[in-house]
Structures are given as C-alpha cells and as structure tokens.
Coordinates of C-alpha atoms and ligand atoms in Angstrom, one line a residue:
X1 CA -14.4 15.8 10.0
X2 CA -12.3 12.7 9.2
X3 CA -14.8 10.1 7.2
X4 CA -13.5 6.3 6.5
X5 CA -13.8 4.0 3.3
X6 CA -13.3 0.6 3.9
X7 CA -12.8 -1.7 0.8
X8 CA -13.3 -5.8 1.6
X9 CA -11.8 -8.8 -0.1
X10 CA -11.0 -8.4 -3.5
X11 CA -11.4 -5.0 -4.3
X12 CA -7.9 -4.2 -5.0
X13 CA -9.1 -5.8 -8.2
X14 CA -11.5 -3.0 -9.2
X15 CA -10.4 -2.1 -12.5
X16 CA -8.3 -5.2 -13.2
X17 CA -10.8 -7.7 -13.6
X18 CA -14.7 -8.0 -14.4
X19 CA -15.3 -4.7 -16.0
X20 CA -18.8 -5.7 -17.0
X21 CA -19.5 -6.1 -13.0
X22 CA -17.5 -3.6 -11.3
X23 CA -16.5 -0.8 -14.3
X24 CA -12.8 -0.3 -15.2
X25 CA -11.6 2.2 -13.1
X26 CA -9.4 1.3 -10.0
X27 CA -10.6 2.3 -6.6
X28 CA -6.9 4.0 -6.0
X29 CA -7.6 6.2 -8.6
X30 CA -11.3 6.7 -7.8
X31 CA -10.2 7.5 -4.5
X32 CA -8.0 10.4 -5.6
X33 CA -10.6 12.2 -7.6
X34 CA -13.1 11.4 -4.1
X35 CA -9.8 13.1 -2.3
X36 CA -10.2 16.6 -4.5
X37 CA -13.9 16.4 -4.7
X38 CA -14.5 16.8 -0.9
X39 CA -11.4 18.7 0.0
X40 CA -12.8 19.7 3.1
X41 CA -12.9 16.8 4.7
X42 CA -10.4 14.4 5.7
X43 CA -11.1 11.3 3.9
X44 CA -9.0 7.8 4.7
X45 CA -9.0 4.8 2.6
X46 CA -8.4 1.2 3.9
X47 CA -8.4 -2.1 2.0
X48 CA -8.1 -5.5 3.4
X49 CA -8.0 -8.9 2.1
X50 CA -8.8 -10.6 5.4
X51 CA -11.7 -10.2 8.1
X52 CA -9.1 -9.6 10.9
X53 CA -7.7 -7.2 9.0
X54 CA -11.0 -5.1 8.9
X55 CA -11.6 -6.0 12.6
X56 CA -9.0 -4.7 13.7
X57 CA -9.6 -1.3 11.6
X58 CA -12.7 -0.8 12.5
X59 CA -11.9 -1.3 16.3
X60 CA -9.2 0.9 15.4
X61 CA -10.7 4.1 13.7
X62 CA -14.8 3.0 14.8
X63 CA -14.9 5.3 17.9
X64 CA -13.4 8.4 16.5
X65 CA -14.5 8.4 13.1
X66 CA -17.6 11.2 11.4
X67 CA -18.4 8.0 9.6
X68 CA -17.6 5.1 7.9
X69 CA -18.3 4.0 4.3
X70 CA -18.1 0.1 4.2
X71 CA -17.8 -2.2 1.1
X72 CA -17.6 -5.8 2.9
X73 CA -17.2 -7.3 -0.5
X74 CA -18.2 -11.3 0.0
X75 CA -17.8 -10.7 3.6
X76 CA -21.0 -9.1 4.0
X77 CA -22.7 -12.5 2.8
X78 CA -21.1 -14.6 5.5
X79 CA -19.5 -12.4 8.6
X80 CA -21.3 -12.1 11.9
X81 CA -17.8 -11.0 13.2
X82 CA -18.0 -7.3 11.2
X83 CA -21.5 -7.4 12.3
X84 CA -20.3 -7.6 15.6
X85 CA -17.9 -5.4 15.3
X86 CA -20.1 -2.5 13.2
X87 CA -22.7 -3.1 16.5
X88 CA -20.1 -2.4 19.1
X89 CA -18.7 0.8 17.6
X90 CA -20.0 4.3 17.7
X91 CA -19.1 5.9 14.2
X92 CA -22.1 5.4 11.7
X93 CA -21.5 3.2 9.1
X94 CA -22.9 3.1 5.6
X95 CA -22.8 0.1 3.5
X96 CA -22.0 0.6 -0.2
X97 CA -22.1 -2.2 -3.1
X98 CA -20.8 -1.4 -6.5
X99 CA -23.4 -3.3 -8.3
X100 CA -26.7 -4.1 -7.3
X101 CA -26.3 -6.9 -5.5
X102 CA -30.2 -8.2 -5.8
X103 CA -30.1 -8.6 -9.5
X104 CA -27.7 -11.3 -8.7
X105 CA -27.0 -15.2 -7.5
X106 CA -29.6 -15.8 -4.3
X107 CA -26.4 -16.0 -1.6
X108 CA -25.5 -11.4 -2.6
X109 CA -29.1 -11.4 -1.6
X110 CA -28.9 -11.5 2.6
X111 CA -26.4 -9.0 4.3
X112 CA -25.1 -9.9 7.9
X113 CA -24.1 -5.9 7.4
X114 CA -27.4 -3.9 7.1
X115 CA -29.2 -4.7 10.2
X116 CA -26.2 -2.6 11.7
X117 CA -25.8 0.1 9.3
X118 CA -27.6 3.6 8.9
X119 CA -28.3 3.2 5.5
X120 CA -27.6 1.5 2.5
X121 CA -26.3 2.0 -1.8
X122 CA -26.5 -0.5 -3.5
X123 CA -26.0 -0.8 -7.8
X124 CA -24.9 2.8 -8.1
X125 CA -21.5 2.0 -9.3
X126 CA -18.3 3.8 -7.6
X127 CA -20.7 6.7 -7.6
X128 CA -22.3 5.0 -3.8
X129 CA -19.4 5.5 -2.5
X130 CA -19.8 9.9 -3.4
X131 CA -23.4 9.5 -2.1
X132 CA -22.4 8.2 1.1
X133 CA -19.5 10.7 1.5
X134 CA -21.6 13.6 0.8
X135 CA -24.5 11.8 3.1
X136 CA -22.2 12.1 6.1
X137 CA -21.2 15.5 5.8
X138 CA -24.7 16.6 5.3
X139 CA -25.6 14.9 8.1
X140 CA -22.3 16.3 10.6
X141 CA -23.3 19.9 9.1
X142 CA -26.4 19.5 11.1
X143 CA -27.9 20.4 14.1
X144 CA -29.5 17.3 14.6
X145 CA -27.8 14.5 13.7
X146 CA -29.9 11.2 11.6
X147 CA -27.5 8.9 11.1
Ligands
CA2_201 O1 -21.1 -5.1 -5.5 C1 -20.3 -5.0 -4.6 O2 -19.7 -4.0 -4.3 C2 -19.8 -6.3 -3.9 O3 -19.6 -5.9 -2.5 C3 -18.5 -6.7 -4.5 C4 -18.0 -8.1 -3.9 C5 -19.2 -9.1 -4.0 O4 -18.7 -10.3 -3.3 C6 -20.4 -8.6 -3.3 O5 -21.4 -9.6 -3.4 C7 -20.9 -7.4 -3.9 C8 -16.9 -8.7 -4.7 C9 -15.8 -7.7 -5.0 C10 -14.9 -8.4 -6.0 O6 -14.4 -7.4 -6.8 C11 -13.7 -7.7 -7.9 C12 -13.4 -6.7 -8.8 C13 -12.8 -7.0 -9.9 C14 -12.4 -8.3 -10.2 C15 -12.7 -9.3 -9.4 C16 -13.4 -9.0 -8.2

C-alpha cells in the first residue's frame, strides 16, 4: 500500500511562520512521526511551490497510488488545472486543510478541489492529515472499497 501527501504552496513554512494559524511544528518533522505511526504502509511526501509542479506529480504517482492526501494550500481557492488533473486520475484523493478554512476571509470559503475529492478535513490541525492516512488504509483493508 503506497499512500501519497501532497503539500501546496507555502507549506514548507509550517512551523516557521504563523504559528497561531498553522501550529509550530514543521511538516518534515510531522511527517517523520506519520512515517513510524503507520509503519506498514508506504507513505511518500511531496511539496511543491508551483502548480506544474503538483501536475506533474499527480500525473505522475495518480494512477498507481492507494490514495492521495492533498493540501492545495491557496491553490485550492483558484486552480481548475489540479481539479482537472484530480478528475482524470484514478487514485482517491482526500483533501486536508490545517485550519478550518470557513472561519476565515470569504475567498478560503469555495474549493475548486472538493467536487473531485472523496472526502474532506478541514480545521483539525496536522492531525487531518493522520485521519486521512488511517481513512485510506481502512478503506484498502476492505472488501468493498468506499472511497
Ligand atoms: O489551512 C490550510 O491547510 C490551507 O490549505 C493553508 C493555505 C491556505 O492558503 C488555505 O486557504 C488553507 C496556506 C498555507 C500557508 O502556510 C503557511 C504556513 C506558515 C507560514 C506561512 C504560510
């Protein structure tokens, strides 16, 4: 079971910045803890500043992945391209946001990403990102596949 986290623009500055927003960990070493927690799986992480880079990933790793766990950042406001792109592949994807996006300014409010997504986290902190983990392997262990 190999299971995907995709990080959007700016969240290289988990940690660094905004700690009131976004907490003060770094998602690197988040990631590592997520990396012993579910040591069964195979778990990959991918950041990218720009939308082709994320394009091209998901074009990349969208066909063979168990499932992908997808933090657009600002993208998700204003990309029909990774809509696209999340339509045309066959791996799930979950969307995650850190904090909860509807308690803030009017343009957080509209996704371009959940129409294509199985399900959504939002406002759980770096915890969504465990939830949807552990959502997909529930989901691959069985029979009958939801998402
Ligand atoms: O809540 C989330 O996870 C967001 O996807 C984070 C994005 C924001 O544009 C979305 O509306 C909601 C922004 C990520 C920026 O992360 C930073 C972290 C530390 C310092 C500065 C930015």
């Amino acid at each position: 079971m190999t299971i995907h986290i995709i990080n959007g623009p700016n969240l290289n500055l988990l940690g660094k910045r905004e700690p009131h927003i976004y907490g003060s960990q770094t998602f690197e070493d988040y990631f590592k803890l997520m990396v012993q927690k579910f040591s069964d799986v195979d778990l990959q992480y991918f950041q990218s500043n720009s939308e082709g880079g994320l394009l091209d990933y998901i074009h990349q790793i969208g066909f063979s992945s168990t499932g992908i766990v997808l933090n657009a950042g600002a993208y998700t406001h204003t990309s029909v391209a990774l809509a696209d792109a999340i339509a045309g592949i066959t791996s799930p994807v979950i969307e995650v946001h850190i904090s909860n996006v509807h308690k803030r300014e009017a343009f957080r409010h509209h996704s371009y990403i959940s129409p294509q997504a199985a399900g959504i986290i939002i406002g759980m902190g770096l915890n969504g990102y465990d939830l949807a983990v552990q959502h997909i392997i529930d989901q691959n262990k069985r029979p009958e596949k939801m998402v």
